[in-house]
Short mmCIF file of C-alpha atoms in Angstrom, two decimals:
data_model
loop_
_atom_site.label_atom_id
_atom_site.label_comp_id
_atom_site.label_asym_id
_atom_site.label_seq_id
_atom_site.Cartn_x
_atom_site.Cartn_y
_atom_site.Cartn_z
CA MET D 803 -3.76 29.12 -16.55
CA ARG D 804 -6.00 30.08 -19.45
CA ILE D 805 -9.65 29.03 -19.61
CA PRO D 806 -10.31 28.71 -23.71
CA ASP D 807 -12.25 31.00 -25.24
CA MET D 808 -16.40 29.11 -25.67
CA ASP D 809 -20.07 30.21 -26.00
CA ASP D 810 -21.26 31.59 -22.95
CA ASP D 811 -23.60 28.62 -21.93
CA ARG D 812 -20.29 25.95 -22.44
CA ILE D 813 -17.85 25.33 -20.19
CA TYR D 814 -14.53 23.22 -21.50
CA MET D 815 -14.01 20.19 -19.37
CA ASP D 816 -11.91 18.17 -21.77
CA TYR D 817 -8.33 19.02 -20.00
CA ASN D 818 -7.35 15.65 -19.41
CA ALA D 819 -7.27 15.00 -23.04
CA THR D 820 -5.99 18.50 -23.88
CA THR D 821 -5.32 21.89 -22.67
CA PRO D 822 -5.19 25.17 -23.86
CA LEU D 823 -1.65 27.03 -24.76
CA GLU D 824 -0.87 29.61 -22.13
CA PRO D 825 -0.34 32.97 -23.60
CA GLU D 826 3.18 32.81 -22.45
CA VAL D 827 3.72 30.07 -24.51
CA ILE D 828 2.16 31.38 -27.21
CA GLN D 829 4.28 34.21 -27.04
CA ALA D 830 7.16 31.61 -26.79
CA VAL D 831 6.21 29.89 -29.70
CA THR D 832 5.94 32.59 -32.04
CA GLU D 833 9.18 34.29 -31.26
CA ALA D 834 10.68 30.99 -31.93
CA LEU D 835 8.78 31.60 -35.19
CA HIS D 836 9.98 34.57 -35.96
CA GLU D 837 13.47 34.80 -34.99
CA ALA D 838 14.93 31.24 -34.40
CA TRP D 839 13.57 29.95 -37.96
CA GLY D 840 17.01 28.18 -38.87
CA ASN D 841 18.06 24.71 -38.70
CA PRO D 842 19.29 24.07 -35.08
CA SER D 843 22.56 22.56 -36.30
CA SER D 844 23.72 25.27 -38.10
CA SER D 845 25.78 27.76 -37.32
CA TYR D 846 24.07 31.49 -38.71
CA THR D 847 22.53 33.49 -36.22
CA ALA D 848 18.84 31.80 -36.80
CA GLY D 849 20.76 28.63 -36.41
CA VAL D 850 22.14 29.01 -33.49
CA LYS D 851 18.97 31.14 -31.14
CA ALA D 852 17.47 27.58 -32.21
CA LYS D 853 19.99 25.85 -30.65
CA THR D 854 20.03 27.50 -27.58
CA ILE D 855 16.11 27.86 -27.33
CA ILE D 856 16.42 24.25 -27.74
CA THR D 857 19.06 23.92 -25.02
CA GLN D 858 17.15 26.00 -22.71
CA ALA D 859 13.95 24.08 -23.26
CA ARG D 860 15.66 21.03 -22.10
CA GLU D 861 16.78 22.81 -19.01
CA SER D 862 13.63 23.31 -17.87
CA VAL D 863 12.05 20.26 -18.83
CA ALA D 864 14.82 18.74 -16.73
CA ARG D 865 14.09 20.74 -13.77
CA LEU D 866 10.33 20.25 -14.14
CA VAL D 867 10.99 16.38 -13.47
CA GLY D 868 13.46 16.43 -11.34
CA GLY D 869 15.89 15.16 -13.91
CA LYS D 870 19.70 16.87 -15.56
CA PRO D 871 19.50 18.26 -18.92
CA ASP D 872 21.14 15.18 -20.74
CA ASP D 873 18.34 13.02 -19.29
CA ILE D 874 15.66 14.61 -22.12
CA ILE D 875 14.97 13.69 -25.19
CA PHE D 876 12.29 15.68 -27.16
CA THR D 877 10.42 13.43 -29.18
CA SER D 878 6.85 13.79 -31.62
CA GLY D 879 4.32 13.18 -28.07
CA GLY D 880 3.88 10.78 -25.70
CA THR D 881 2.70 8.19 -27.69
CA GLU D 882 6.43 8.03 -29.91
CA ALA D 883 8.34 8.11 -25.81
CA ASN D 884 6.19 5.09 -24.83
CA ASN D 885 6.73 3.14 -28.18
CA LEU D 886 10.67 3.93 -27.84
CA VAL D 887 10.37 2.41 -24.45
CA PHE D 888 9.36 -0.63 -25.26
CA HIS D 889 11.48 -0.75 -28.03
CA SER D 890 14.08 -0.19 -25.93
CA ALA D 891 13.73 -2.65 -23.29
CA LEU D 892 13.14 -5.32 -25.82
CA GLU D 893 16.22 -4.78 -27.67
CA ALA D 894 18.04 -4.31 -24.17
CA TYR D 895 16.56 -7.43 -22.92
CA ARG D 896 17.93 -9.29 -26.38
CA GLU D 897 21.81 -7.82 -25.68
CA SER D 898 21.46 -8.74 -21.97
CA CYS D 899 20.63 -12.62 -23.38
CA ARG D 900 23.48 -12.88 -25.54
CA ILE D 901 25.97 -11.70 -23.17
CA SER D 902 24.53 -14.44 -21.02
CA GLU D 903 25.36 -16.70 -23.53
CA HIS D 904 29.56 -15.96 -23.30
CA GLY D 905 29.43 -15.52 -19.63
CA GLY D 906 29.20 -12.14 -19.31
CA ASP D 907 31.87 -11.53 -21.65
CA SER D 908 30.56 -8.25 -24.08
CA ARG D 909 33.48 -9.09 -26.41
CA HIS D 910 31.17 -11.90 -28.00
CA HIS D 911 27.80 -10.59 -27.82
CA HIS D 912 27.32 -10.14 -31.39
CA ASP D 913 27.90 -13.48 -32.01
CA ASN D 914 24.99 -15.13 -34.02
CA SER D 915 25.31 -18.64 -33.07
CA ARG D 916 21.59 -18.51 -31.57
CA THR D 917 18.76 -16.92 -32.33
CA ALA D 918 17.00 -14.62 -30.18
CA SER D 919 13.87 -17.94 -30.89
CA ASP D 920 16.03 -19.72 -28.91
CA TRP D 921 15.54 -16.98 -25.54
CA PRO D 922 12.91 -17.06 -23.61
CA LEU D 923 10.74 -13.93 -24.93
CA PRO D 924 10.55 -11.35 -22.78
CA HIS D 925 8.07 -10.36 -20.55
CA ILE D 926 6.25 -7.18 -19.87
CA ILE D 927 3.96 -5.93 -17.31
CA ILE D 928 1.48 -3.40 -17.80
CA SER D 929 -1.72 -2.03 -15.69
CA ASN D 930 -5.00 -2.81 -17.17
CA VAL D 931 -5.71 0.61 -17.40
CA GLU D 932 -3.23 2.13 -19.38
CA HIS D 933 -3.53 4.56 -22.39
CA ASP D 934 -3.50 3.06 -25.64
CA SER D 935 -0.15 4.37 -26.50
CA VAL D 936 0.92 1.67 -23.97
CA ARG D 937 -1.63 -0.83 -23.88
CA LEU D 938 -1.50 -1.27 -28.23
CA THR D 939 1.90 -1.48 -27.93
CA ALA D 940 1.89 -4.19 -25.66
CA GLU D 941 -1.21 -5.85 -27.99
CA HIS D 942 1.02 -5.44 -30.90
CA LEU D 943 4.17 -7.27 -28.77
CA LEU D 944 1.88 -10.31 -27.59
CA LYS D 945 0.21 -10.93 -31.47
CA ASN D 946 3.11 -10.95 -33.07
CA ARG D 947 4.68 -13.46 -30.54
CA LYS D 948 7.71 -11.02 -29.92
CA ALA D 949 6.73 -10.38 -26.24
CA ASP D 950 4.55 -12.08 -23.29
CA VAL D 951 2.82 -9.68 -21.77
CA THR D 952 0.53 -9.57 -18.31
CA LEU D 953 -2.39 -6.79 -17.60
CA VAL D 954 -2.15 -6.43 -14.07
CA ALA D 955 -5.99 -4.89 -13.46
CA VAL D 956 -6.39 -2.28 -10.65
CA SER D 957 -8.38 -2.85 -7.35
CA LYS D 958 -11.86 -2.21 -7.24
CA VAL D 959 -11.10 -1.14 -3.58
CA THR D 960 -7.99 1.36 -4.10
CA GLY D 961 -8.84 2.44 -7.46
CA ARG D 962 -4.80 1.45 -8.18
CA VAL D 963 -2.27 -1.15 -9.29
CA GLU D 964 -1.62 -3.25 -6.06
CA VAL D 965 2.35 -3.63 -5.71
CA GLU D 966 2.29 -6.75 -4.27
CA ASP D 967 -0.08 -7.90 -7.57
CA VAL D 968 2.70 -6.72 -9.67
CA LEU D 969 5.25 -8.35 -7.47
CA CYS D 970 3.75 -11.33 -7.97
CA ALA D 971 3.31 -11.41 -11.56
CA VAL D 972 7.33 -10.73 -12.22
CA ARG D 973 8.92 -13.46 -14.42
CA PRO D 974 12.70 -14.38 -14.84
CA ASN D 975 11.93 -12.95 -18.30
CA THR D 976 10.22 -10.04 -17.38
CA CYS D 977 11.91 -7.24 -18.63
CA LEU D 978 9.38 -4.14 -18.50
CA ILE D 979 7.28 -2.75 -15.89
CA SER D 980 4.67 0.01 -17.55
CA VAL D 981 2.26 1.34 -14.99
CA MET D 982 1.12 5.21 -15.57
CA MET D 983 1.78 7.64 -12.97
CA ALA D 984 -2.15 8.80 -12.62
CA ASN D 985 -5.16 7.56 -14.25
CA ASN D 986 -7.01 10.17 -16.61
CA GLU D 987 -10.43 8.46 -16.06
CA THR D 988 -10.50 8.35 -12.22
CA GLY D 989 -7.61 10.74 -11.17
CA VAL D 990 -6.25 8.04 -9.00
CA LEU D 991 -2.32 8.31 -8.46
CA MET D 992 -0.50 5.04 -8.81
CA PRO D 993 2.17 3.84 -6.26
CA ILE D 994 4.95 3.98 -8.79
CA ARG D 995 7.62 4.86 -5.93
CA GLU D 996 6.95 2.03 -3.69
CA LEU D 997 7.13 0.28 -6.82
CA CYS D 998 10.33 0.69 -7.92
CA GLN D 999 11.61 0.45 -4.82
CA ARG D 1000 10.37 -3.05 -3.79
CA VAL D 1001 11.25 -3.76 -8.19
CA ARG D 1002 14.97 -2.76 -7.47
CA ALA D 1003 15.41 -4.76 -4.57
CA THR D 1004 14.43 -7.81 -7.01
CA ASN D 1005 16.75 -6.78 -9.92
CA GLY D 1006 19.70 -8.73 -9.00
CA GLN D 1007 18.11 -12.18 -9.26
CA CYS D 1008 18.23 -12.52 -12.64
CA HIS D 1009 20.78 -11.95 -15.54
CA HIS D 1010 19.22 -8.70 -16.65
CA ARG D 1011 17.27 -5.94 -15.22
CA ILE D 1012 13.68 -4.72 -15.14
CA LEU D 1013 13.65 -1.66 -16.57
CA LEU D 1014 10.71 0.64 -14.92
CA HIS D 1015 8.54 3.38 -16.79
CA THR D 1016 5.71 5.24 -15.82
CA ASP D 1017 3.64 7.39 -18.24
CA ALA D 1018 3.31 10.73 -16.37
CA ALA D 1019 1.13 12.17 -18.85
CA GLN D 1020 -1.85 13.30 -16.51
CA ALA D 1021 0.07 13.94 -13.44
CA ILE D 1022 2.76 16.87 -15.20
CA GLY D 1023 1.50 20.15 -13.98
CA LYS D 1024 -0.73 18.35 -11.60
CA VAL D 1025 1.22 17.70 -9.01
CA LEU D 1026 4.78 17.35 -8.16
CA VAL D 1027 6.70 14.90 -10.36
CA ASN D 1028 10.19 13.85 -9.43
CA ALA D 1029 11.78 10.83 -11.80
CA ARG D 1030 14.75 10.52 -9.12
CA ASP D 1031 12.40 10.36 -6.43
CA LEU D 1032 10.12 7.89 -8.27
CA GLY D 1033 12.83 5.30 -8.74
CA VAL D 1034 12.08 5.35 -12.69
CA ASP D 1035 14.11 4.25 -15.98
CA TYR D 1036 12.01 5.98 -17.97
CA LEU D 1037 8.37 8.80 -17.26
CA THR D 1038 7.46 10.16 -20.03
CA ILE D 1039 5.65 13.70 -20.50
CA VAL D 1040 3.28 14.96 -23.33
CA GLY D 1041 3.13 19.03 -23.58
CA HIS D 1042 -0.67 19.06 -24.66
CA LYS D 1043 -2.18 17.86 -20.98
CA PHE D 1044 -0.19 21.23 -19.67
CA TYR D 1045 -0.74 24.26 -21.54
CA ALA D 1046 1.82 23.31 -23.98
CA PRO D 1047 1.58 22.87 -27.13
CA ARG D 1048 1.19 19.07 -29.19
CA ILE D 1049 4.92 17.51 -28.22
CA GLY D 1050 6.45 15.44 -25.95
CA ALA D 1051 9.72 14.61 -24.03
CA LEU D 1052 10.85 11.27 -22.61
CA TYR D 1053 12.96 11.33 -19.48
CA VAL D 1054 15.72 8.85 -19.58
CA ASN D 1055 17.64 8.01 -16.43
CA GLY D 1056 21.21 8.38 -18.19
CA PRO D 1057 20.21 7.58 -21.36
CA GLY D 1058 22.81 4.91 -23.52
CA THR D 1059 25.14 4.49 -20.27
CA THR D 1060 22.85 4.19 -16.74
CA THR D 1061 19.85 3.19 -18.71
CA PRO D 1062 19.50 1.46 -22.11
CA LEU D 1063 17.86 3.79 -25.05
CA HIS D 1064 17.95 2.76 -28.77
CA PRO D 1065 16.83 4.37 -31.49
CA ILE D 1066 13.45 3.46 -33.99
CA LEU D 1067 14.16 6.17 -36.32
CA PHE D 1068 17.65 7.02 -38.15
CA GLY D 1069 18.89 10.32 -39.76
CA GLY D 1070 21.11 13.25 -38.99
CA GLY D 1071 22.16 12.84 -35.39
CA GLN D 1072 19.84 15.16 -33.35
CA GLU D 1073 19.21 14.11 -29.80
CA ARG D 1074 22.48 12.51 -29.74
CA ASN D 1075 21.71 9.94 -32.08
CA PHE D 1076 18.37 8.80 -29.94
CA ARG D 1077 15.72 10.54 -31.85
CA PRO D 1078 16.96 11.97 -34.81
CA GLY D 1079 15.34 14.36 -37.42
CA THR D 1080 15.48 18.45 -37.27
CA GLU D 1081 13.76 19.05 -34.17
CA ASN D 1082 10.79 21.62 -33.98
CA THR D 1083 11.69 24.27 -32.63
CA PRO D 1084 9.01 26.65 -32.04
CA MET D 1085 7.21 23.51 -29.95
CA ILE D 1086 10.30 22.94 -28.04
CA ALA D 1087 10.28 26.44 -27.13
CA GLY D 1088 6.58 26.03 -26.36
CA LEU D 1089 7.44 22.94 -24.27
CA GLY D 1090 9.86 24.50 -22.59
CA LYS D 1091 8.34 27.94 -21.32
CA ALA D 1092 5.39 25.67 -19.92
CA ALA D 1093 7.96 23.70 -17.76
CA GLU D 1094 9.37 26.57 -16.54
CA LEU D 1095 5.32 28.14 -15.76
CA VAL D 1096 4.65 24.50 -14.09
CA THR D 1097 8.09 24.52 -11.86
CA CYS D 1098 7.21 28.21 -10.69
CA ASN D 1099 3.45 28.36 -10.23
CA LEU D 1100 2.48 24.63 -9.56
CA TYR D 1101 1.69 24.93 -5.67
CA GLU D 1102 -0.66 27.80 -7.35
CA TYR D 1103 -2.20 25.54 -9.95
CA GLU D 1104 -2.53 22.39 -7.68
CA SER D 1105 -4.27 24.57 -4.66
CA HIS D 1106 -6.94 26.30 -7.76
CA MET D 1107 -7.47 23.51 -9.48
CA MET D 1108 -8.47 21.29 -6.02
CA ASP D 1109 -10.74 24.09 -4.89
CA MET D 1110 -12.67 24.27 -7.99
CA ARG D 1111 -13.19 19.92 -7.82
CA LYS D 1112 -14.57 20.66 -4.19
CA TYR D 1113 -16.72 23.43 -5.37
CA LEU D 1114 -18.07 21.18 -8.26
CA GLU D 1115 -18.63 17.96 -5.81
CA GLU D 1116 -20.25 20.17 -3.62
CA ARG D 1117 -22.80 21.89 -6.22
CA LEU D 1118 -23.40 18.48 -8.12
CA GLN D 1119 -23.94 16.55 -4.24
CA ALA D 1120 -26.45 20.11 -3.59
CA VAL D 1121 -28.09 20.04 -6.76
CA PHE D 1122 -28.97 16.45 -7.14
CA GLY D 1123 -28.84 14.99 -3.80
CA MET D 1124 -26.46 13.07 -1.76
CA GLU D 1125 -28.19 9.88 -3.00
CA ARG D 1126 -28.15 10.21 -6.65
CA ILE D 1127 -24.62 11.09 -6.72
CA HIS D 1128 -21.86 8.85 -6.90
CA PHE D 1129 -18.08 10.49 -7.08
CA ASN D 1130 -16.58 7.30 -8.85
CA SER D 1131 -12.68 8.68 -8.19
CA HIS D 1132 -13.23 8.68 -4.12
CA PHE D 1133 -10.98 6.19 -3.20
CA GLN D 1134 -10.07 5.27 -0.13
CA CYS D 1135 -6.60 5.14 0.85
CA SER D 1136 -5.92 7.04 -2.58
CA ASP D 1137 -4.60 9.86 -3.68
CA SER D 1138 -6.13 11.77 -6.73
CA LEU D 1139 -5.11 14.45 -9.03
CA PRO D 1140 -6.18 17.68 -7.95
CA ASN D 1141 -8.96 18.42 -11.31
CA THR D 1142 -9.90 15.36 -12.04
CA CYS D 1143 -13.38 14.18 -10.77
CA ASN D 1144 -15.77 11.19 -12.38
CA VAL D 1145 -18.76 11.47 -11.02
CA SER D 1146 -22.16 8.91 -11.61
CA ILE D 1147 -25.99 10.30 -11.30
CA LEU D 1148 -28.05 7.68 -10.27
CA GLY D 1149 -32.13 7.17 -11.01
CA PRO D 1150 -34.39 6.42 -13.43
CA ARG D 1151 -35.01 8.00 -16.85
CA LEU D 1152 -31.72 8.95 -17.11
CA GLN D 1153 -29.80 8.40 -20.34
CA GLY D 1154 -26.21 8.18 -20.15
CA ARG D 1155 -25.20 7.47 -16.64
CA HIS D 1156 -22.19 7.67 -16.34
CA PHE D 1157 -19.36 10.74 -17.12
CA THR D 1158 -16.37 12.32 -16.51
CA LEU D 1159 -15.63 15.56 -15.50
CA LEU D 1160 -11.79 16.62 -16.37
#
């Protein structure tokens, strides 16, 4: 993991917002700019090279999150990926409502004798600590009466969303549950696997399926992330959180077959029509290389970050004293990211008493 060039008196502590690029990632991007400048849909040499790079990157990203290459859809970033999930969940809910009106006969599901206003509003559940690209999307849908939204608060004891609280919020019209995998402020890991298992057990009780999404932006590159083991339908991948460029991807468990995916853009058919637009080959190349590096070195990365966090916390305690230091990221019975330390320095005459070291 590369440390960015800084002045001698500065230390970079904003890794949960953006990481610098690994040298090998920069090299992959540079080579793609020079050699794979062609349109990936074309048959000339530079286009074929671009297509090959994209295919290899898709395989690398799939391995990173325990999926298949066909499960990976490249996007401009995490915000687009999250919006695509919400859009798809609402479209799938509407389609299930149309089908259920005709006794499950999908041949008539385009009958418009009833309008969407006749159906119960789709219901979405999110945590109260989600990234703005989830929270504000949900708020927009609520404000425009396109969905009902429930925010489930994280526990003050564990710092995480409790599975029972989420299950209590489920309604007959719930179509999507979106809970981040790891919190960017506290580093607490959410119980995504248990949540998915419990929700799956209830999914046969209504005419539509509750879709499960986790934004794994903060977890990838720091802890093992396996989408199939977690049991999610969708998982958001954000490159610039793990030493890749500012590009994203969405894992979808069987896009368009096992799991619904409805495009929000229309164009030239790229990404199997799920996300059309001529592919950004250099950035995809960088994402693929960063995914390779994480897959090969995750244990080393995780161990190094844990050692650094432990050293930082010990030094803070030594300098300020146990009575003046409070680690807000330490919760009983909750696992957390190895790289995130949220600390308060307590005492009189202190300004800006709360800050997060990432």
